[in-house]
Amino acid sequence: MQQVRLAALAAAGVAVVVLVVVLLVGTGGGGYEPTPDPAYGSQPNFVFILADDENLEMFNRRYMRRTRKLIADPGTEFTNYFVATPLCCPSRAAMLTGQYGHNNGVLSNVPGYALLREPENILPAWLQTVGYQTGEVGKWLNGYEKTVPVHEVVPPGWDKWHGLVGAHGYTHFKASQNGEKVSFRQYVSDWIAKQSVGLIDQFSNDDQPFYLQINELAPHVEAERAQSKGRCGGEAVPAPQDARRFEGVGLPNSPSINEADVSDKPEFVAGKSRLTKEQLDLLALRYECRLEALRSLDRSIGSIMHAIEDSGEMDDTVVIFASDNGTFHGEHRLPGGKGLAYEEAAHMPLAMLVPEKYRGGNPVVPEIDEPTSNIDLVPTIVDLAGAPTCISETECRVMDGRSLVGLLSGDDSEWPAQRPLLQELNLNVEALKDIDRGISCQFRGVRDREWLYIEHTVVPTPGLGTCVEATPPVVELYDRARDPYELDNLAASPESVRTKAAARRLSEITAELADCAGIEGRDPEPASGHYCS
């Protein structure tokens, strides 16, 4: 069994070997052709659309009318959906492996992809083994280009690859078109829509099912070296017809923005001064630019949905819409960034449109409020597709998430009644530039229906660019039901009997989930002895 760890190779600087591994692994596992066993007898197509940095409060009819009308309203919306690590690369790695970062290796954006264990052993490669055509359009995982000698190399698992490479701008960018680098000067969301529609048309002319992953750039900020001109240059940049459409909207009406008292928060947050009017005005501009950029993403999704309909594949296609993480706009005095377990960065939109035949003939469940996570998306897809999580007889992953198929079919009998979700992060030392904007160096914790509990085990020293071990850990505890904006850290105040009991219970669960793997009754017992929830 060939297992090459990109993290080790990157540390040794052996980029050429990585390319050899990519080419040797190829796609589909080299002749491994298991018999598919789909949940409802036939294999659906999948179109998975992922926004970049879209906060939950943005997912409404004013800003994303088409997406709500075409996916969320006729489909299922998950109202209690969280990402395990609220950073781009770790979140996306979970959506390729069905694993927490402590198992797939990715807990930081830097070096990002180089940390991914067994990078050839991921969702699209599994789907290839059971007959799927696979395609990717848009942004790929952070740091991928540093692991290969040339940007254009197609990552394992993809038959068709239209990946953004280099510094991503909204009006000028480069992309690898199936291994050929091409420069573009057009609006990026329009380009993503065109490539996606083209692949849907191409795939639908074949008898094989298909999996298409569309990784949008909006509403992420531009890369520093690719700034567009105008009012929003360097931020999320709207299409010309959307410029200034939401000028004056201002920041969300939340008591956590420029929070009056953060003295109960960890020092890297508590040390933040209240934001000035100038800072708040800049944050409002950034927020408005992001809302305006969402308009083009919404149009892109409209084009994609119409392409599925026009191809005749709508009754055979599962459509998923989600965001990888959110960002801060002054909440808790944080002037940007992400990576903390607070609501704004971790609580994300998720909507799924599942045809009746892939719900077992059951009615649509409009809303699901069970605690769910991004580690649950891959188990759901492989369950519906009938794919093993393997690229050979011996090269398999054990997923940490649970399939959502039962919930989508109206059956919650096998879903844990009180399911805690792990939250974790471990910044690589190369990511220290993020520290002064207010981010932890390493944390772990859990959230459930009632509580958010976090232990910061390594904390930054603001202004010094260093991390130090916290002994004992710096703890945060929020009563989600009574304090939805996470203003009152109960771990920093005199504790009631209820609070003490919750902290003790959640600390024990955190210790178990921190090294958990697999699901009891489905997977072999992990070496740690701790199954995931």
Coordinates of C-alpha atoms in Angstrom, one line a residue:
M1 CA 0.0 0.0 0.0
Q2 CA 1.5 3.3 -1.1
Q3 CA 0.9 6.0 1.4
V4 CA 2.8 9.2 0.8
R5 CA 2.2 12.0 3.2
L6 CA 2.3 15.4 1.6
A7 CA 3.1 17.1 4.9
A8 CA 6.4 15.2 5.1
L9 CA 7.2 15.8 1.5
A10 CA 6.5 19.5 1.8
A11 CA 8.7 19.7 4.9
A12 CA 11.5 18.0 3.0
G13 CA 10.9 20.2 -0.1
V14 CA 10.4 17.2 -2.4
A15 CA 7.8 18.7 -4.7
V16 CA 8.8 16.5 -7.7
V17 CA 7.9 13.3 -5.8
V18 CA 4.4 14.7 -5.1
L19 CA 3.9 15.1 -8.8
V20 CA 5.0 11.6 -9.4
V21 CA 2.5 10.3 -6.8
V22 CA -0.3 12.3 -8.3
L23 CA 0.4 10.9 -11.8
L24 CA 0.9 7.3 -10.5
V25 CA -2.3 7.3 -8.5
G26 CA -4.2 8.8 -11.4
T27 CA -8.0 8.6 -11.1
G28 CA -10.2 5.8 -9.9
G29 CA -7.7 3.6 -8.1
G30 CA -6.1 1.7 -11.0
G31 CA -8.7 -0.9 -11.9
Y32 CA -10.5 -1.2 -8.5
E33 CA -14.2 -1.5 -9.5
P34 CA -16.4 -2.3 -6.5
T35 CA -20.1 -3.0 -7.0
P36 CA -22.1 0.1 -6.1
D37 CA -24.7 -0.2 -3.4
P38 CA -26.8 3.1 -3.5
A39 CA -29.2 3.8 -0.7
Y40 CA -32.2 3.9 -2.9
G41 CA -31.3 1.5 -5.7
S42 CA -30.0 4.0 -8.3
Q43 CA -27.1 6.5 -8.3
P44 CA -28.0 10.2 -8.4
N45 CA -25.9 12.9 -10.0
F46 CA -24.5 15.5 -7.5
V47 CA -23.9 19.2 -8.0
F48 CA -22.2 20.7 -4.9
I49 CA -21.9 24.5 -4.8
L50 CA -19.7 26.0 -2.1
A51 CA -19.6 29.7 -1.3
D52 CA -16.4 31.1 0.1
D53 CA -16.8 33.0 3.4
E54 CA -20.6 33.5 3.2
N55 CA -22.0 34.2 6.6
L56 CA -25.3 32.6 7.7
E57 CA -27.2 35.9 7.9
M58 CA -26.4 36.6 4.3
F59 CA -28.4 33.6 3.1
N60 CA -31.7 35.3 2.8
R61 CA -34.1 36.4 0.0
R62 CA -32.8 39.9 -0.3
Y63 CA -29.3 38.8 -1.2
M64 CA -29.7 35.2 -2.6
R65 CA -33.2 35.1 -4.1
R66 CA -32.5 32.5 -6.8
T67 CA -30.6 30.2 -4.5
R68 CA -33.4 30.2 -1.9
K69 CA -36.1 29.9 -4.6
L70 CA -34.5 27.0 -6.5
I71 CA -32.7 25.1 -3.8
A72 CA -33.7 26.0 -0.2
D73 CA -37.4 26.6 -0.6
P74 CA -38.3 23.3 -2.5
G75 CA -35.6 21.4 -0.6
T76 CA -34.3 21.0 2.9
E77 CA -32.5 23.7 5.0
F78 CA -30.3 22.6 7.9
T79 CA -30.6 25.2 10.6
N80 CA -28.1 23.8 13.1
Y81 CA -25.2 23.2 10.7
F82 CA -21.6 24.0 11.8
V83 CA -18.2 23.6 10.3
A84 CA -15.7 21.8 12.6
T85 CA -12.8 24.1 11.8
P86 CA -13.9 27.6 10.6
L87 CA -11.1 28.2 8.1
C88 CA -11.1 27.6 4.3
C89 CA -8.7 24.8 3.8
P90 CA -9.7 22.6 6.9
S91 CA -13.4 23.1 6.1
R92 CA -12.9 22.0 2.5
A93 CA -10.7 19.1 3.5
A94 CA -13.5 17.8 5.7
M95 CA -15.8 18.0 2.7
L96 CA -13.5 15.8 0.7
T97 CA -12.8 13.2 3.4
G98 CA -15.7 13.1 5.9
Q99 CA -13.2 13.4 8.6
Y100 CA -12.3 15.9 11.4
G101 CA -9.0 17.7 10.8
H102 CA -7.2 15.7 13.5
N103 CA -7.7 12.6 11.3
N104 CA -7.2 14.1 7.8
G105 CA -4.4 16.3 8.9
V106 CA -5.6 19.7 7.9
L107 CA -6.2 22.1 10.8
S108 CA -4.8 25.3 9.3
N109 CA -4.7 27.2 6.0
V110 CA -0.9 27.2 6.1
P111 CA 0.5 25.0 4.6
G112 CA -3.0 23.8 4.0
Y113 CA -3.2 21.1 1.3
A114 CA 0.3 19.8 2.1
L115 CA -1.0 18.5 5.4
L116 CA -3.7 16.4 3.8
R117 CA -3.1 12.7 4.5
E118 CA -3.4 10.4 1.5
P119 CA -4.5 13.2 -0.8
E120 CA -5.4 10.7 -3.6
N121 CA -7.9 9.0 -1.3
I122 CA -10.8 11.5 -1.4
L123 CA -14.5 11.7 -2.3
P124 CA -14.2 12.2 -6.1
A125 CA -11.8 9.2 -6.4
W126 CA -14.2 7.0 -4.5
L127 CA -17.0 8.0 -6.8
Q128 CA -14.9 7.2 -9.9
T129 CA -14.6 3.6 -8.6
V130 CA -18.3 3.2 -8.9
G131 CA -18.7 4.7 -12.3
Y132 CA -19.0 8.5 -11.7
Q133 CA -17.7 11.2 -14.0
T134 CA -16.2 13.9 -11.8
G135 CA -15.6 17.6 -12.4
E136 CA -14.3 20.6 -10.4
V137 CA -14.7 24.3 -11.1
G138 CA -13.3 27.3 -9.2
K139 CA -11.2 27.6 -6.1
W140 CA -9.3 24.5 -4.8
L141 CA -7.6 23.9 -1.4
N142 CA -5.2 26.5 -0.1
G143 CA -1.5 25.7 -0.7
Y144 CA -2.1 23.0 -3.4
E145 CA 0.1 24.8 -5.9
K146 CA 3.1 24.6 -3.6
T147 CA 3.0 20.8 -3.5
V148 CA 3.4 20.4 -7.3
P149 CA 6.1 21.6 -9.7
V150 CA 3.6 23.4 -11.9
H151 CA 0.3 25.0 -11.1
E152 CA -1.6 23.2 -13.8
V153 CA -1.3 19.7 -12.5
V154 CA -4.8 18.2 -12.0
P155 CA -5.3 16.9 -8.4
P156 CA -6.3 13.2 -8.0
G157 CA -9.9 12.3 -8.4
W158 CA -11.0 14.7 -11.2
D159 CA -11.8 13.8 -14.8
K160 CA -12.5 17.5 -15.6
W161 CA -10.6 20.3 -13.9
H162 CA -11.2 24.0 -14.2
G163 CA -9.3 25.2 -11.1
L164 CA -8.3 28.8 -10.3
V165 CA -4.6 29.1 -9.9
G166 CA -2.3 31.9 -8.7
A167 CA -3.6 35.1 -7.1
H168 CA -7.4 35.1 -7.4
G169 CA -9.0 38.4 -8.6
Y170 CA -12.6 39.0 -9.5
T171 CA -11.9 40.7 -12.8
H172 CA -8.6 39.0 -13.8
F173 CA -7.4 35.6 -12.9
K174 CA -5.7 32.4 -14.2
A175 CA -7.2 28.9 -14.3
S176 CA -6.0 25.5 -15.1
Q177 CA -8.2 24.1 -17.8
N178 CA -7.6 20.4 -17.6
G179 CA -3.9 21.0 -17.1
E180 CA -3.5 24.0 -19.4
K181 CA -3.0 27.4 -17.7
V182 CA -5.1 30.2 -19.3
S183 CA -5.4 33.9 -18.3
F184 CA -8.8 35.5 -18.2
R185 CA -10.1 39.1 -18.0
Q186 CA -13.7 38.8 -17.1
Y187 CA -15.9 38.5 -14.1
V188 CA -15.0 35.4 -12.2
S189 CA -18.5 34.3 -11.1
D190 CA -19.6 34.5 -14.8
W191 CA -16.6 32.3 -15.8
I192 CA -17.4 29.8 -13.0
A193 CA -21.1 29.7 -14.2
K194 CA -20.0 29.1 -17.8
Q195 CA -17.6 26.3 -17.0
S196 CA -20.2 24.7 -14.8
V197 CA -23.0 24.8 -17.3
G198 CA -20.6 23.4 -19.9
L199 CA -19.7 20.4 -17.7
I200 CA -23.4 19.8 -16.9
D201 CA -24.2 19.7 -20.6
Q202 CA -21.3 17.5 -21.3
F203 CA -21.9 15.0 -18.5
S204 CA -25.6 14.8 -19.1
N205 CA -25.0 13.4 -22.6
D206 CA -23.4 10.3 -21.1
D207 CA -25.1 7.4 -19.4
Q208 CA -22.7 7.7 -16.4
P209 CA -23.8 9.6 -13.3
F210 CA -21.7 12.6 -12.5
Y211 CA -20.3 14.6 -9.5
L212 CA -19.7 18.3 -10.1
Q213 CA -18.1 20.4 -7.3
I214 CA -18.3 24.1 -7.9
N215 CA -16.1 26.2 -5.6
E216 CA -17.1 29.8 -5.9
L217 CA -14.8 32.7 -5.0
A218 CA -17.5 35.1 -3.8
P219 CA -17.8 36.6 -1.3
H220 CA -14.2 36.1 -0.3
V221 CA -11.8 39.1 -0.5
E222 CA -9.4 39.3 -3.5
A223 CA -5.8 38.1 -3.2
E224 CA -3.4 40.9 -2.4
R225 CA -1.7 40.7 -5.8
A226 CA -4.9 40.7 -7.8
Q227 CA -6.8 43.7 -6.6
S228 CA -9.4 45.1 -8.9
K229 CA -10.0 48.9 -9.2
G230 CA -12.9 50.8 -7.7
R231 CA -14.7 51.2 -4.4
C232 CA -14.4 47.5 -3.5
G233 CA -10.9 46.7 -4.9
G234 CA -9.1 44.2 -2.7
E235 CA -12.4 43.3 -1.0
A236 CA -15.1 41.1 -2.5
V237 CA -15.7 42.9 -5.8
P238 CA -19.3 43.0 -7.3
A239 CA -20.1 42.7 -11.0
P240 CA -20.5 46.1 -12.6
Q241 CA -24.4 45.8 -12.6
D242 CA -24.3 45.2 -8.8
A243 CA -21.9 48.0 -7.8
R244 CA -23.3 50.1 -5.0
R245 CA -26.5 48.1 -4.9
F246 CA -26.3 47.7 -1.2
E247 CA -24.5 50.9 -0.4
G248 CA -25.7 52.2 3.0
V249 CA -27.0 48.9 4.2
G250 CA -24.4 49.0 7.0
L251 CA -23.4 46.2 9.4
P252 CA -25.8 43.6 10.8
N253 CA -27.8 44.7 13.8
S254 CA -26.1 42.5 16.4
P255 CA -25.1 43.3 19.9
S256 CA -21.9 41.4 19.4
I257 CA -20.6 44.0 16.9
N258 CA -18.2 46.3 18.8
E259 CA -19.2 44.4 21.9
A260 CA -19.4 46.7 24.9
D261 CA -17.5 44.4 27.3
V262 CA -15.1 41.7 26.2
S263 CA -13.2 41.5 29.5
D264 CA -14.6 37.9 30.0
K265 CA -13.1 36.7 26.7
P266 CA -9.6 35.2 26.2
E267 CA -6.8 37.9 26.3
F268 CA -6.3 37.8 22.5
V269 CA -9.9 39.1 22.2
A270 CA -10.2 40.9 25.6
G271 CA -7.2 43.0 24.7
K272 CA -9.0 44.5 21.7
S273 CA -10.0 48.2 22.0
R274 CA -13.5 49.3 20.9
L275 CA -13.6 49.9 17.2
T276 CA -13.5 53.5 16.1
K277 CA -16.0 55.1 13.7
E278 CA -13.4 54.9 10.9
Q279 CA -12.9 51.2 11.5
L280 CA -16.6 50.5 11.6
D281 CA -17.1 52.5 8.4
L282 CA -14.5 50.4 6.7
L283 CA -16.1 47.2 8.0
A284 CA -19.5 48.4 6.7
L285 CA -17.9 49.0 3.3
R286 CA -16.4 45.5 3.3
Y287 CA -19.8 44.0 4.3
E288 CA -21.7 45.9 1.6
C289 CA -19.1 44.8 -1.0
R290 CA -19.6 41.2 0.1
L291 CA -23.4 41.5 -0.2
E292 CA -23.0 43.0 -3.7
A293 CA -20.7 40.2 -4.8
L294 CA -23.2 37.6 -3.6
R295 CA -25.6 38.9 -6.3
S296 CA -23.4 37.4 -9.0
L297 CA -22.9 34.2 -7.1
D298 CA -26.7 34.0 -6.9
R299 CA -27.0 34.5 -10.7
S300 CA -24.4 31.8 -11.2
I301 CA -26.4 29.4 -9.2
G302 CA -29.5 30.3 -11.2
S303 CA -27.7 29.5 -14.4
I304 CA -26.5 26.2 -13.0
M305 CA -29.9 25.2 -11.8
H306 CA -31.5 26.0 -15.2
A307 CA -28.7 24.0 -16.9
I308 CA -29.7 21.0 -14.8
E309 CA -33.3 21.5 -15.7
D310 CA -32.6 21.9 -19.4
S311 CA -30.4 18.8 -19.5
G312 CA -33.3 16.7 -18.3
E313 CA -31.4 15.7 -15.2
M314 CA -33.3 17.5 -12.4
D315 CA -35.2 14.4 -11.2
D316 CA -31.9 12.5 -11.0
T317 CA -29.7 15.2 -9.4
V318 CA -29.0 16.0 -5.7
V319 CA -28.0 19.7 -5.3
I320 CA -26.1 20.9 -2.3
F321 CA -25.4 24.5 -1.3
A322 CA -23.1 25.4 1.6
S323 CA -20.4 27.9 2.7
D324 CA -17.0 26.9 4.0
N325 CA -16.9 29.4 6.9
G326 CA -17.9 32.9 7.8
T327 CA -15.9 36.0 8.7
F328 CA -16.1 38.6 11.4
H329 CA -17.3 42.2 10.8
G330 CA -16.6 43.7 14.2
E331 CA -18.3 41.0 16.3
H332 CA -16.6 40.8 19.7
R333 CA -14.5 43.7 18.4
L334 CA -12.8 41.5 15.8
P335 CA -12.0 43.6 12.7
G336 CA -12.1 40.7 10.3
G337 CA -10.7 37.2 9.9
K338 CA -12.2 33.9 11.0
G339 CA -10.9 30.7 12.7
L340 CA -12.6 31.1 16.0
A341 CA -15.6 28.9 17.1
Y342 CA -17.9 31.8 17.5
E343 CA -21.3 31.8 15.8
E344 CA -20.3 34.1 13.0
A345 CA -17.5 31.9 11.7
A346 CA -18.8 28.4 12.4
H347 CA -22.6 28.5 12.0
M348 CA -23.1 28.1 8.2
P349 CA -25.9 27.9 5.6
L350 CA -26.6 24.4 4.2
A351 CA -29.5 23.6 1.9
M352 CA -30.1 20.4 -0.1
L353 CA -32.5 19.7 -3.0
V354 CA -33.0 15.9 -3.1
P355 CA -35.3 14.3 -5.7
E356 CA -38.2 12.2 -4.3
K357 CA -36.6 8.9 -5.5
Y358 CA -33.6 9.6 -3.3
R359 CA -35.8 10.3 -0.3
G360 CA -37.3 6.9 -0.5
G361 CA -40.5 8.4 -1.9
N362 CA -41.0 10.4 1.4
P363 CA -42.2 14.0 1.5
V364 CA -39.6 16.8 1.6
V365 CA -38.5 17.7 5.1
P366 CA -38.4 21.5 4.9
E367 CA -36.2 22.1 7.9
I368 CA -33.8 20.0 9.9
D369 CA -32.5 21.3 13.2
E370 CA -30.5 18.3 14.4
P371 CA -26.8 19.3 15.1
T372 CA -25.0 18.6 11.8
S373 CA -21.5 19.3 10.5
N374 CA -19.5 19.6 7.3
I375 CA -18.0 16.1 8.1
D376 CA -21.5 14.8 7.4
L377 CA -21.6 15.8 3.7
V378 CA -19.3 13.1 2.4
P379 CA -21.0 10.2 4.2
T380 CA -24.3 11.4 2.7
I381 CA -22.9 11.5 -0.8
V382 CA -21.3 8.1 -0.6
D383 CA -24.4 6.6 1.0
L384 CA -26.6 7.9 -1.9
A385 CA -24.0 6.9 -4.5
G386 CA -23.3 3.5 -3.0
A387 CA -19.6 4.1 -3.0
P388 CA -17.0 2.6 -0.7
T389 CA -14.6 5.1 0.9
C390 CA -11.7 3.3 -0.8
I391 CA -9.5 3.6 -3.9
S392 CA -8.3 0.0 -3.6
E393 CA -9.0 -3.1 -1.6
T394 CA -6.6 -1.9 1.1
E395 CA -6.6 1.9 0.8
C396 CA -9.7 3.2 2.6
R397 CA -10.7 6.1 4.9
V398 CA -12.8 5.8 8.0
M399 CA -15.2 8.7 8.0
D400 CA -16.1 10.6 11.2
G401 CA -19.4 12.0 10.0
R402 CA -22.8 10.6 9.7
S403 CA -25.0 10.2 6.6
L404 CA -27.9 12.7 6.4
V405 CA -30.0 10.3 4.3
G406 CA -32.2 9.2 7.1
L407 CA -32.9 12.8 8.2
L408 CA -33.6 13.8 4.6
S409 CA -36.1 11.0 4.4
G410 CA -37.9 12.0 7.6
D411 CA -36.4 9.3 9.8
D412 CA -34.4 10.6 12.8
S413 CA -34.5 7.3 14.7
E414 CA -30.8 6.6 14.3
W415 CA -29.6 10.1 14.9
P416 CA -28.1 10.8 18.3
A417 CA -30.6 12.7 20.5
Q418 CA -27.9 14.9 22.0
R419 CA -25.1 15.0 19.5
P420 CA -22.0 17.1 20.4
L421 CA -19.9 18.4 17.5
L422 CA -16.2 18.8 17.8
Q423 CA -14.6 22.2 17.1
E424 CA -10.9 22.3 16.6
L425 CA -8.0 24.3 15.2
N426 CA -4.2 24.1 15.2
L427 CA -2.5 26.9 13.4
N428 CA 0.8 26.1 11.8
V429 CA 3.6 28.4 12.9
E430 CA 3.7 29.9 9.4
A431 CA 0.3 31.3 10.0
L432 CA 1.4 33.6 12.8
K433 CA 0.6 36.6 10.7
D434 CA -3.1 36.0 11.6
I435 CA -2.5 36.3 15.3
D436 CA -2.8 40.0 15.9
R437 CA -6.2 40.2 14.3
G438 CA -7.6 38.0 17.1
I439 CA -7.3 34.3 16.5
S440 CA -6.3 31.4 18.8
C441 CA -3.2 29.3 18.0
Q442 CA -4.8 26.0 19.0
F443 CA -8.2 25.1 20.5
R444 CA -10.6 22.2 20.9
G445 CA -14.1 22.0 22.2
V446 CA -17.6 21.0 21.5
R447 CA -21.0 22.5 20.8
D448 CA -24.4 20.9 21.2
R449 CA -27.9 22.3 21.3
E450 CA -27.4 24.2 24.5
W451 CA -23.8 25.0 24.8
L452 CA -20.5 26.1 23.2
Y453 CA -17.4 25.0 25.1
I454 CA -13.9 25.8 24.0
E455 CA -10.5 25.1 25.5
H456 CA -7.7 27.2 24.1
T457 CA -4.6 25.1 24.7
V458 CA -2.1 27.3 22.9
V459 CA -2.7 31.1 22.8
P460 CA -1.1 34.0 21.0
T461 CA 1.0 36.8 22.6
P462 CA -0.5 39.8 20.7
G463 CA 2.1 42.1 19.2
L464 CA 4.9 39.5 19.5
G465 CA 3.8 37.0 16.8
T466 CA 4.4 34.0 19.0
C467 CA 2.3 31.3 20.6
V468 CA 2.6 29.9 24.1
E469 CA 1.1 26.9 25.8
A470 CA -1.8 27.8 28.1
T471 CA -1.6 25.8 31.3
P472 CA -4.3 25.4 32.3
P473 CA -6.3 25.9 29.1
V474 CA -8.2 29.2 28.6
V475 CA -11.8 28.2 28.6
E476 CA -14.9 29.7 27.1
L477 CA -18.5 28.6 27.8
Y478 CA -21.6 30.0 26.3
D479 CA -25.2 29.2 26.9
R480 CA -26.4 29.1 23.3
A481 CA -30.1 29.2 24.2
R482 CA -30.0 32.1 26.6
D483 CA -27.0 33.9 25.0
P484 CA -27.2 33.4 21.2
Y485 CA -24.7 36.2 20.5
E486 CA -22.1 34.7 22.8
L487 CA -21.6 37.8 24.9
D488 CA -21.3 36.3 28.3
N489 CA -18.4 33.8 28.9
L490 CA -19.7 31.8 31.8
A491 CA -16.4 30.2 32.4
A492 CA -15.0 33.6 33.5
S493 CA -17.7 34.4 36.0
P494 CA -19.0 32.9 39.2
E495 CA -20.6 29.6 38.2
S496 CA -24.0 28.2 39.1
V497 CA -24.5 24.5 39.7
R498 CA -25.9 24.2 36.2
T499 CA -22.9 25.9 34.6
K500 CA -20.4 23.9 36.6
A501 CA -22.1 20.6 35.6
A502 CA -22.1 21.7 31.9
A503 CA -18.5 22.7 31.9
R504 CA -17.5 19.4 33.6
R505 CA -19.5 17.3 31.2
L506 CA -18.4 19.2 28.1
S507 CA -14.7 19.0 29.1
E508 CA -15.0 15.2 29.3
I509 CA -16.7 15.0 25.9
T510 CA -14.0 17.3 24.4
A511 CA -11.3 14.9 25.7
E512 CA -13.1 12.0 24.0
L513 CA -13.8 13.7 20.7
A514 CA -10.3 15.2 20.4
D515 CA -8.9 11.9 19.2
C516 CA -12.1 10.2 18.0
A517 CA -12.5 8.3 14.7
G518 CA -15.4 6.6 13.0
I519 CA -18.9 5.8 14.2
E520 CA -19.7 3.0 16.7
G521 CA -21.6 0.2 15.0
R522 CA -20.4 1.3 11.5
D523 CA -16.6 1.3 11.8
P524 CA -13.8 -0.7 13.5
E525 CA -12.9 0.5 17.0
P526 CA -10.3 3.3 16.7
A527 CA -6.9 3.0 18.3
S528 CA -7.8 5.8 20.7
G529 CA -10.9 3.8 21.8
H530 CA -13.0 6.9 21.2
Y531 CA -15.7 6.9 18.5
C532 CA -17.0 10.2 17.2
S533 CA -20.5 11.2 18.0

